[in-house]
Amino acid sequence: MSSKRTLEQLVRPNILRLKPYSSARDEYSGHEASVFLDANENPYNTPHNRYPDPMQRELKAALARIKHVPATSIFLGNGSDEAIDLVYRAFCEPRVDNVVAIDPTYGMYQVCAEVNDVEYRKVLLDSHFQFSARAMLGAADEHTKLMFLCSPNNPTGNLLARTEVEALLQAFDGLVVLDEAYIDFAPEAGFLPQLAEHPNLIILQTFSKAWGCAALRLGMAFASQEIVDILNKIKYPYNVNLLTQRQALEMTYRLYEKDRWVDTLKAERTWLGRALQGVKCVQLVYPTDANFFLVKVTDAPALYSYLVECGIIVRSRHTVALCGNCLRITVGTHRENEQLISALKAYAQAG
């Protein structure tokens, strides 16, 4: 992989040739209007009778100010999962191309690969849940279009080594998708400030975690304008509904509240981490840079079932690579965290 492939070489030929669907709201763009007779809408029940802005311009402008990137470098989707799926559909030829990803990591990367009939190659993390750029490149071949990284990683919780991410961006001649869903909880900034330096980088972020808006289903992808244009070309016309756009826009005016939630959760993370270490059935609390812990326990399946009976739901990661007998525990409110610790202590005493 001595030279970088161009974007035209990476994108699927049929996508390159594709003439995108032009919605009614796209065609009049740039002009003021008060009478809308173009989209066969019902004229009653304002404002829910009108199709939303297909390009989410007002929301992107607000995000551009917060994220310090051009609005043309922002793609918005129905959760980050839409962006993940679109990247496959734009760049990976089914049964021909492949992707390489760290393991363990977020499961939707593999699900989208299987849905799109694209080979998914896993590269196991080391005992510290870190990856090697050399190992990732060693798993690639001339048909590798994408590489997936998640930092902080899910379910391990740790930031990936920045030097290795940079090495991969420099050496790989395809696209690197870096999922930063949990970056607000990390002690250092992600790669968004360096986005312009890496034309082969796609960064995923979300409104679901730090912003407290999982129900809105709004994901953000940041990339070069050329990559964003390709994603916009193949997305469904009105992929982000009006209610989501409006609520997300309102949240951008409450940035202080998001920051306050993050600070509170970081403090609770410290408390919960110490409390977990004092429970007998807990064998290891892995370091975390996210809003959750990966916790190794004596018997994950039994403890998970016990917590369900107590009305406390965590996530069992027992069958995931490198995560045997591990539970993934989200940081909750102080009261919720105290309830969890009380239940764990009762389980340990009964055992």
CSV table of C-alpha atoms in Angstrom, one decimal:
chain,number,residue,atom,x,y,z
A,1,MET,CA,0.0,0.0,0.0
A,2,SER,CA,2.6,2.5,-1.1
A,3,SER,CA,0.3,5.1,-2.5
A,4,LYS,CA,-3.1,6.4,-1.5
A,5,ARG,CA,-6.2,5.4,-3.5
A,6,THR,CA,-8.3,8.4,-4.6
A,7,LEU,CA,-11.8,8.7,-3.4
A,8,GLU,CA,-13.0,7.9,-6.9
A,9,GLN,CA,-11.1,4.6,-6.7
A,10,LEU,CA,-12.6,3.8,-3.3
A,11,VAL,CA,-16.2,4.5,-4.0
A,12,ARG,CA,-18.3,1.8,-5.7
A,13,PRO,CA,-18.6,2.5,-9.5
A,14,ASN,CA,-22.4,2.4,-9.4
A,15,ILE,CA,-22.5,5.0,-6.6
A,16,LEU,CA,-20.1,7.2,-8.5
A,17,ARG,CA,-22.5,7.0,-11.5
A,18,LEU,CA,-25.7,7.3,-9.4
A,19,LYS,CA,-28.0,10.3,-10.0
A,20,PRO,CA,-29.5,11.0,-6.6
A,21,TYR,CA,-33.2,11.5,-5.9
A,22,SER,CA,-34.1,15.1,-5.9
A,23,SER,CA,-36.8,15.9,-3.4
A,24,ALA,CA,-39.2,18.8,-3.7
A,25,ARG,CA,-37.5,20.7,-0.9
A,26,ASP,CA,-34.1,20.4,-2.6
A,27,GLU,CA,-35.2,21.9,-5.9
A,28,TYR,CA,-36.3,25.3,-4.7
A,29,SER,CA,-33.4,25.7,-2.3
A,30,GLY,CA,-32.0,29.2,-2.0
A,31,HIS,CA,-35.3,31.1,-2.4
A,32,GLU,CA,-37.8,32.4,0.2
A,33,ALA,CA,-41.3,30.9,-0.2
A,34,SER,CA,-44.6,31.0,1.7
A,35,VAL,CA,-46.9,28.9,-0.5
A,36,PHE,CA,-45.8,25.3,-0.8
A,37,LEU,CA,-47.7,23.4,-3.5
A,38,ASP,CA,-44.7,21.2,-4.7
A,39,ALA,CA,-44.6,18.1,-2.4
A,40,ASN,CA,-48.2,16.9,-2.3
A,41,GLU,CA,-48.4,17.7,1.4
A,42,ASN,CA,-51.6,18.3,3.4
A,43,PRO,CA,-51.9,22.1,3.9
A,44,TYR,CA,-53.3,21.6,7.4
A,45,ASN,CA,-51.8,20.5,10.7
A,46,THR,CA,-48.8,23.0,10.7
A,47,PRO,CA,-45.9,22.4,11.2
A,48,HIS,CA,-46.0,18.6,11.1
A,49,ASN,CA,-47.6,18.6,7.6
A,50,ARG,CA,-44.4,19.8,5.9
A,51,TYR,CA,-41.4,17.7,5.0
A,52,PRO,CA,-38.3,18.6,7.0
A,53,ASP,CA,-35.2,20.2,5.5
A,54,PRO,CA,-33.5,17.2,3.9
A,55,MET,CA,-30.0,18.7,4.5
A,56,GLN,CA,-30.7,19.9,8.1
A,57,ARG,CA,-29.1,23.2,7.3
A,58,GLU,CA,-30.0,25.1,10.5
A,59,LEU,CA,-28.9,22.3,12.8
A,60,LYS,CA,-25.7,21.8,10.9
A,61,ALA,CA,-24.9,25.5,11.2
A,62,ALA,CA,-25.3,25.3,14.9
A,63,LEU,CA,-23.2,22.2,15.2
A,64,ALA,CA,-20.5,23.7,13.0
A,65,ARG,CA,-20.1,26.5,15.5
A,66,ILE,CA,-19.9,24.1,18.4
A,67,LYS,CA,-17.6,21.5,16.7
A,68,HIS,CA,-15.5,24.1,14.9
A,69,VAL,CA,-15.8,22.3,11.5
A,70,PRO,CA,-17.4,23.5,8.3
A,71,ALA,CA,-21.1,22.6,7.9
A,72,THR,CA,-20.2,21.0,4.6
A,73,SER,CA,-18.1,18.4,6.6
A,74,ILE,CA,-21.1,17.3,8.7
A,75,PHE,CA,-23.5,14.4,7.8
A,76,LEU,CA,-26.5,13.8,10.1
A,77,GLY,CA,-28.3,10.5,10.2
A,78,ASN,CA,-30.8,8.4,12.0
A,79,GLY,CA,-28.3,7.5,14.7
A,80,SER,CA,-24.7,6.7,14.0
A,81,ASP,CA,-25.8,3.4,12.7
A,82,GLU,CA,-27.2,5.0,9.5
A,83,ALA,CA,-23.8,6.5,8.8
A,84,ILE,CA,-22.1,3.2,9.4
A,85,ASP,CA,-24.4,1.5,6.9
A,86,LEU,CA,-24.1,4.2,4.3
A,87,VAL,CA,-20.3,4.0,4.4
A,88,TYR,CA,-20.6,0.3,3.6
A,89,ARG,CA,-23.1,0.9,0.8
A,90,ALA,CA,-21.0,3.8,-0.7
A,91,PHE,CA,-17.5,2.1,-0.7
A,92,CYS,CA,-17.8,-1.7,-0.3
A,93,GLU,CA,-18.7,-3.9,-3.3
A,94,PRO,CA,-20.6,-6.9,-1.9
A,95,ARG,CA,-18.6,-10.2,-2.0
A,96,VAL,CA,-15.6,-8.4,-3.3
A,97,ASP,CA,-14.4,-5.8,-0.8
A,98,ASN,CA,-13.6,-6.3,2.9
A,99,VAL,CA,-13.2,-4.2,6.1
A,100,VAL,CA,-10.9,-4.6,9.0
A,101,ALA,CA,-11.9,-3.8,12.6
A,102,ILE,CA,-10.6,-4.1,16.1
A,103,ASP,CA,-12.0,-6.9,18.3
A,104,PRO,CA,-13.9,-6.6,20.7
A,105,THR,CA,-15.8,-3.5,19.6
A,106,TYR,CA,-19.2,-2.1,18.8
A,107,GLY,CA,-21.3,-4.9,17.3
A,108,MET,CA,-23.0,-2.8,14.5
A,109,TYR,CA,-19.8,-2.7,12.4
A,110,GLN,CA,-20.1,-6.4,11.9
A,111,VAL,CA,-23.9,-6.5,11.6
A,112,CYS,CA,-23.7,-3.8,8.8
A,113,ALA,CA,-21.0,-5.8,7.1
A,114,GLU,CA,-23.1,-8.9,7.1
A,115,VAL,CA,-26.2,-7.0,5.9
A,116,ASN,CA,-24.2,-5.6,3.0
A,117,ASP,CA,-22.5,-9.0,2.3
A,118,VAL,CA,-19.0,-7.6,2.9
A,119,GLU,CA,-16.2,-9.7,4.5
A,120,TYR,CA,-15.5,-8.5,8.1
A,121,ARG,CA,-12.0,-9.2,9.4
A,122,LYS,CA,-11.3,-8.9,13.1
A,123,VAL,CA,-8.0,-8.0,14.7
A,124,LEU,CA,-7.8,-8.9,18.4
A,125,LEU,CA,-6.8,-6.2,20.9
A,126,ASP,CA,-3.9,-6.9,23.3
A,127,SER,CA,-4.3,-7.6,27.0
A,128,HIS,CA,-4.5,-3.8,27.7
A,129,PHE,CA,-7.3,-3.5,25.1
A,130,GLN,CA,-5.0,-1.6,22.7
A,131,PHE,CA,-4.5,-2.2,19.0
A,132,SER,CA,-1.5,-2.2,16.6
A,133,ALA,CA,-1.6,-0.3,13.4
A,134,ARG,CA,0.8,-2.8,11.9
A,135,ALA,CA,-1.6,-5.7,12.8
A,136,MET,CA,-4.5,-3.9,11.2
A,137,LEU,CA,-2.5,-3.3,8.1
A,138,GLY,CA,-1.4,-6.9,8.1
A,139,ALA,CA,-5.0,-8.1,8.0
A,140,ALA,CA,-5.7,-5.9,4.9
A,141,ASP,CA,-5.3,-6.5,1.2
A,142,GLU,CA,-6.0,-4.7,-2.0
A,143,HIS,CA,-9.8,-5.1,-1.4
A,144,THR,CA,-9.8,-3.6,2.0
A,145,LYS,CA,-11.8,-0.3,1.8
A,146,LEU,CA,-12.5,0.5,5.4
A,147,MET,CA,-11.0,0.1,8.9
A,148,PHE,CA,-13.1,0.6,12.0
A,149,LEU,CA,-11.8,1.9,15.3
A,150,CYS,CA,-13.9,3.0,18.4
A,151,SER,CA,-12.2,5.3,20.9
A,152,PRO,CA,-13.1,5.2,23.7
A,153,ASN,CA,-13.9,1.6,22.8
A,154,ASN,CA,-17.1,-0.2,23.5
A,155,PRO,CA,-17.2,-2.5,25.5
A,156,THR,CA,-13.7,-2.0,27.0
A,157,GLY,CA,-14.1,1.7,27.8
A,158,ASN,CA,-10.5,2.8,27.0
A,159,LEU,CA,-9.1,5.4,24.6
A,160,LEU,CA,-7.1,3.8,21.8
A,161,ALA,CA,-3.4,4.9,21.6
A,162,ARG,CA,-3.3,8.1,19.6
A,163,THR,CA,0.0,7.3,18.0
A,164,GLU,CA,-1.4,4.1,16.6
A,165,VAL,CA,-4.5,5.8,15.3
A,166,GLU,CA,-2.3,8.4,13.6
A,167,ALA,CA,0.0,5.7,12.2
A,168,LEU,CA,-3.0,3.9,10.7
A,169,LEU,CA,-4.3,7.1,9.1
A,170,GLN,CA,-0.9,7.7,7.5
A,171,ALA,CA,-0.3,4.2,6.3
A,172,PHE,CA,-3.7,2.9,5.2
A,173,ASP,CA,-4.8,3.8,1.6
A,174,GLY,CA,-8.5,3.4,2.3
A,175,LEU,CA,-10.9,5.1,4.8
A,176,VAL,CA,-10.6,5.0,8.6
A,177,VAL,CA,-13.9,5.2,10.5
A,178,LEU,CA,-13.2,6.4,14.0
A,179,ASP,CA,-16.2,6.1,16.3
A,180,GLU,CA,-16.0,8.8,19.1
A,181,ALA,CA,-19.4,8.2,20.6
A,182,TYR,CA,-17.9,8.5,24.2
A,183,ILE,CA,-15.3,11.1,23.5
A,184,ASP,CA,-17.0,13.7,25.8
A,185,PHE,CA,-16.1,11.6,28.8
A,186,ALA,CA,-12.5,11.1,27.9
A,187,PRO,CA,-9.6,13.0,29.4
A,188,GLU,CA,-8.3,14.2,26.0
A,189,ALA,CA,-9.8,15.6,22.9
A,190,GLY,CA,-10.6,13.4,20.0
A,191,PHE,CA,-9.5,13.7,16.4
A,192,LEU,CA,-12.0,16.3,15.2
A,193,PRO,CA,-9.6,19.2,15.4
A,194,GLN,CA,-7.3,17.3,13.0
A,195,LEU,CA,-10.1,16.3,10.6
A,196,ALA,CA,-8.8,18.5,7.8
A,197,GLU,CA,-5.3,16.9,8.0
A,198,HIS,CA,-6.7,13.5,7.2
A,199,PRO,CA,-8.8,13.3,4.0
A,200,ASN,CA,-9.3,9.5,4.6
A,201,LEU,CA,-10.8,10.0,8.1
A,202,ILE,CA,-14.5,9.7,9.0
A,203,ILE,CA,-15.4,10.5,12.6
A,204,LEU,CA,-18.6,9.4,14.2
A,205,GLN,CA,-20.2,11.1,17.2
A,206,THR,CA,-23.7,11.0,18.6
A,207,PHE,CA,-26.4,12.8,20.5
A,208,SER,CA,-27.2,9.6,22.5
A,209,LYS,CA,-24.5,9.7,25.2
A,210,ALA,CA,-23.2,13.1,26.6
A,211,TRP,CA,-26.1,15.0,25.1
A,212,GLY,CA,-28.7,12.7,26.8
A,213,CYS,CA,-30.8,12.4,23.6
A,214,ALA,CA,-30.7,8.7,22.7
A,215,ALA,CA,-34.5,8.8,22.0
A,216,LEU,CA,-33.9,11.4,19.2
A,217,ARG,CA,-31.8,8.9,17.1
A,218,LEU,CA,-29.4,11.5,15.8
A,219,GLY,CA,-25.9,10.6,14.7
A,220,MET,CA,-23.1,12.8,13.4
A,221,ALA,CA,-20.4,11.9,10.9
A,222,PHE,CA,-17.6,14.3,10.2
A,223,ALA,CA,-15.5,14.0,7.1
A,224,SER,CA,-14.2,15.9,4.0
A,225,GLN,CA,-16.9,17.6,2.0
A,226,GLU,CA,-16.3,15.1,-0.8
A,227,ILE,CA,-17.1,12.1,1.5
A,228,VAL,CA,-20.1,13.9,3.0
A,229,ASP,CA,-21.4,14.6,-0.5
A,230,ILE,CA,-21.3,10.9,-1.3
A,231,LEU,CA,-23.2,10.0,1.9
A,232,ASN,CA,-25.8,12.7,1.1
A,233,LYS,CA,-26.1,11.3,-2.4
A,234,ILE,CA,-27.3,7.9,-1.2
A,235,LYS,CA,-29.2,8.6,2.0
A,236,TYR,CA,-33.0,8.6,2.1
A,237,PRO,CA,-34.3,12.1,1.3
A,238,TYR,CA,-35.8,13.0,4.7
A,239,ASN,CA,-33.7,10.8,7.0
A,240,VAL,CA,-33.8,13.1,10.0
A,241,ASN,CA,-37.4,14.1,11.0
A,242,LEU,CA,-38.6,17.5,12.0
A,243,LEU,CA,-39.0,16.8,15.7
A,244,THR,CA,-35.5,15.4,15.9
A,245,GLN,CA,-34.0,18.4,14.1
A,246,ARG,CA,-35.9,20.9,16.4
A,247,GLN,CA,-35.1,19.2,19.6
A,248,ALA,CA,-31.4,18.7,18.7
A,249,LEU,CA,-31.2,22.4,17.7
A,250,GLU,CA,-32.7,23.3,21.1
A,251,MET,CA,-30.0,21.2,22.8
A,252,THR,CA,-27.3,23.1,21.0
A,253,TYR,CA,-28.5,26.2,22.9
A,254,ARG,CA,-28.1,24.3,26.1
A,255,LEU,CA,-24.5,23.3,25.7
A,256,TYR,CA,-23.9,24.3,29.3
A,257,GLU,CA,-26.4,21.6,30.5
A,258,LYS,CA,-24.6,18.9,28.5
A,259,ASP,CA,-21.3,20.0,30.0
A,260,ARG,CA,-22.8,19.9,33.5
A,261,TRP,CA,-24.1,16.3,32.9
A,262,VAL,CA,-20.7,15.2,31.7
A,263,ASP,CA,-19.0,16.7,34.8
A,264,THR,CA,-21.6,15.0,37.1
A,265,LEU,CA,-21.1,11.6,35.4
A,266,LYS,CA,-17.4,11.9,35.6
A,267,ALA,CA,-17.6,12.4,39.3
A,268,GLU,CA,-20.1,9.5,39.7
A,269,ARG,CA,-17.7,7.4,37.6
A,270,THR,CA,-15.0,8.0,40.1
A,271,TRP,CA,-17.3,7.1,43.0
A,272,LEU,CA,-18.7,4.0,41.3
A,273,GLY,CA,-15.2,2.7,40.3
A,274,ARG,CA,-14.0,2.8,43.9
A,275,ALA,CA,-17.2,1.3,45.2
A,276,LEU,CA,-17.0,-1.6,42.7
A,277,GLN,CA,-13.5,-2.4,43.8
A,278,GLY,CA,-14.7,-3.0,47.3
A,279,VAL,CA,-17.2,-5.7,46.4
A,280,LYS,CA,-16.1,-9.3,46.9
A,281,CYS,CA,-17.7,-10.7,43.7
A,282,VAL,CA,-15.8,-8.2,41.6
A,283,GLN,CA,-12.4,-9.4,40.4
A,284,LEU,CA,-11.3,-6.5,38.2
A,285,VAL,CA,-12.6,-3.0,37.3
A,286,TYR,CA,-10.9,-2.1,34.0
A,287,PRO,CA,-9.8,1.6,33.6
A,288,THR,CA,-12.3,3.6,31.6
A,289,ASP,CA,-12.5,6.8,29.6
A,290,ALA,CA,-16.2,6.4,28.9
A,291,ASN,CA,-19.4,6.6,30.9
A,292,PHE,CA,-19.3,2.9,31.7
A,293,PHE,CA,-17.1,0.2,33.2
A,294,LEU,CA,-16.1,-3.2,32.0
A,295,VAL,CA,-16.1,-5.3,35.2
A,296,LYS,CA,-14.8,-8.8,35.6
A,297,VAL,CA,-16.8,-10.8,38.1
A,298,THR,CA,-16.8,-14.3,39.6
A,299,ASP,CA,-19.7,-15.5,37.5
A,300,ALA,CA,-21.2,-13.1,35.0
A,301,PRO,CA,-24.2,-15.1,33.8
A,302,ALA,CA,-25.3,-15.8,37.4
A,303,LEU,CA,-24.7,-12.2,38.6
A,304,TYR,CA,-26.5,-10.8,35.5
A,305,SER,CA,-29.6,-12.9,36.2
A,306,TYR,CA,-29.5,-11.9,39.9
A,307,LEU,CA,-29.4,-8.2,39.0
A,308,VAL,CA,-32.3,-8.6,36.6
A,309,GLU,CA,-34.3,-10.1,39.5
A,310,CYS,CA,-33.4,-7.0,41.5
A,311,GLY,CA,-34.7,-4.8,38.7
A,312,ILE,CA,-31.2,-3.6,37.8
A,313,ILE,CA,-30.2,-4.1,34.2
A,314,VAL,CA,-26.6,-4.2,33.1
A,315,ARG,CA,-25.1,-5.7,30.0
A,316,SER,CA,-23.4,-9.1,30.0
A,317,ARG,CA,-20.3,-9.2,27.8
A,318,HIS,CA,-19.4,-12.8,28.9
A,319,THR,CA,-19.4,-14.2,25.3
A,320,VAL,CA,-17.4,-11.3,23.8
A,321,ALA,CA,-13.7,-11.8,22.9
A,322,LEU,CA,-11.4,-11.0,25.8
A,323,CYS,CA,-14.4,-10.3,28.1
A,324,GLY,CA,-15.1,-13.6,29.7
A,325,ASN,CA,-17.1,-13.2,33.0
A,326,CYS,CA,-17.4,-9.5,32.3
A,327,LEU,CA,-20.4,-7.1,32.8
A,328,ARG,CA,-20.6,-3.7,31.2
A,329,ILE,CA,-22.1,-1.3,33.7
A,330,THR,CA,-23.2,2.2,32.8
A,331,VAL,CA,-22.7,5.1,35.2
A,332,GLY,CA,-26.1,6.2,36.5
A,333,THR,CA,-27.3,8.7,39.0
A,334,HIS,CA,-25.9,8.5,42.5
A,335,ARG,CA,-29.0,6.8,43.7
A,336,GLU,CA,-28.9,4.2,40.9
A,337,ASN,CA,-25.2,3.6,41.5
A,338,GLU,CA,-25.9,3.1,45.3
A,339,GLN,CA,-28.7,0.6,44.5
A,340,LEU,CA,-26.3,-1.4,42.2
A,341,ILE,CA,-23.5,-1.5,44.9
A,342,SER,CA,-26.1,-2.6,47.6
A,343,ALA,CA,-27.3,-5.4,45.3
A,344,LEU,CA,-23.8,-6.5,44.5
A,345,LYS,CA,-22.8,-6.6,48.2
A,346,ALA,CA,-26.0,-8.6,49.0
A,347,TYR,CA,-25.1,-11.1,46.2
A,348,ALA,CA,-21.5,-11.5,47.5
A,349,GLN,CA,-22.7,-12.1,51.1
A,350,ALA,CA,-25.3,-14.7,50.0
A,351,GLY,CA,-22.6,-16.5,48.0
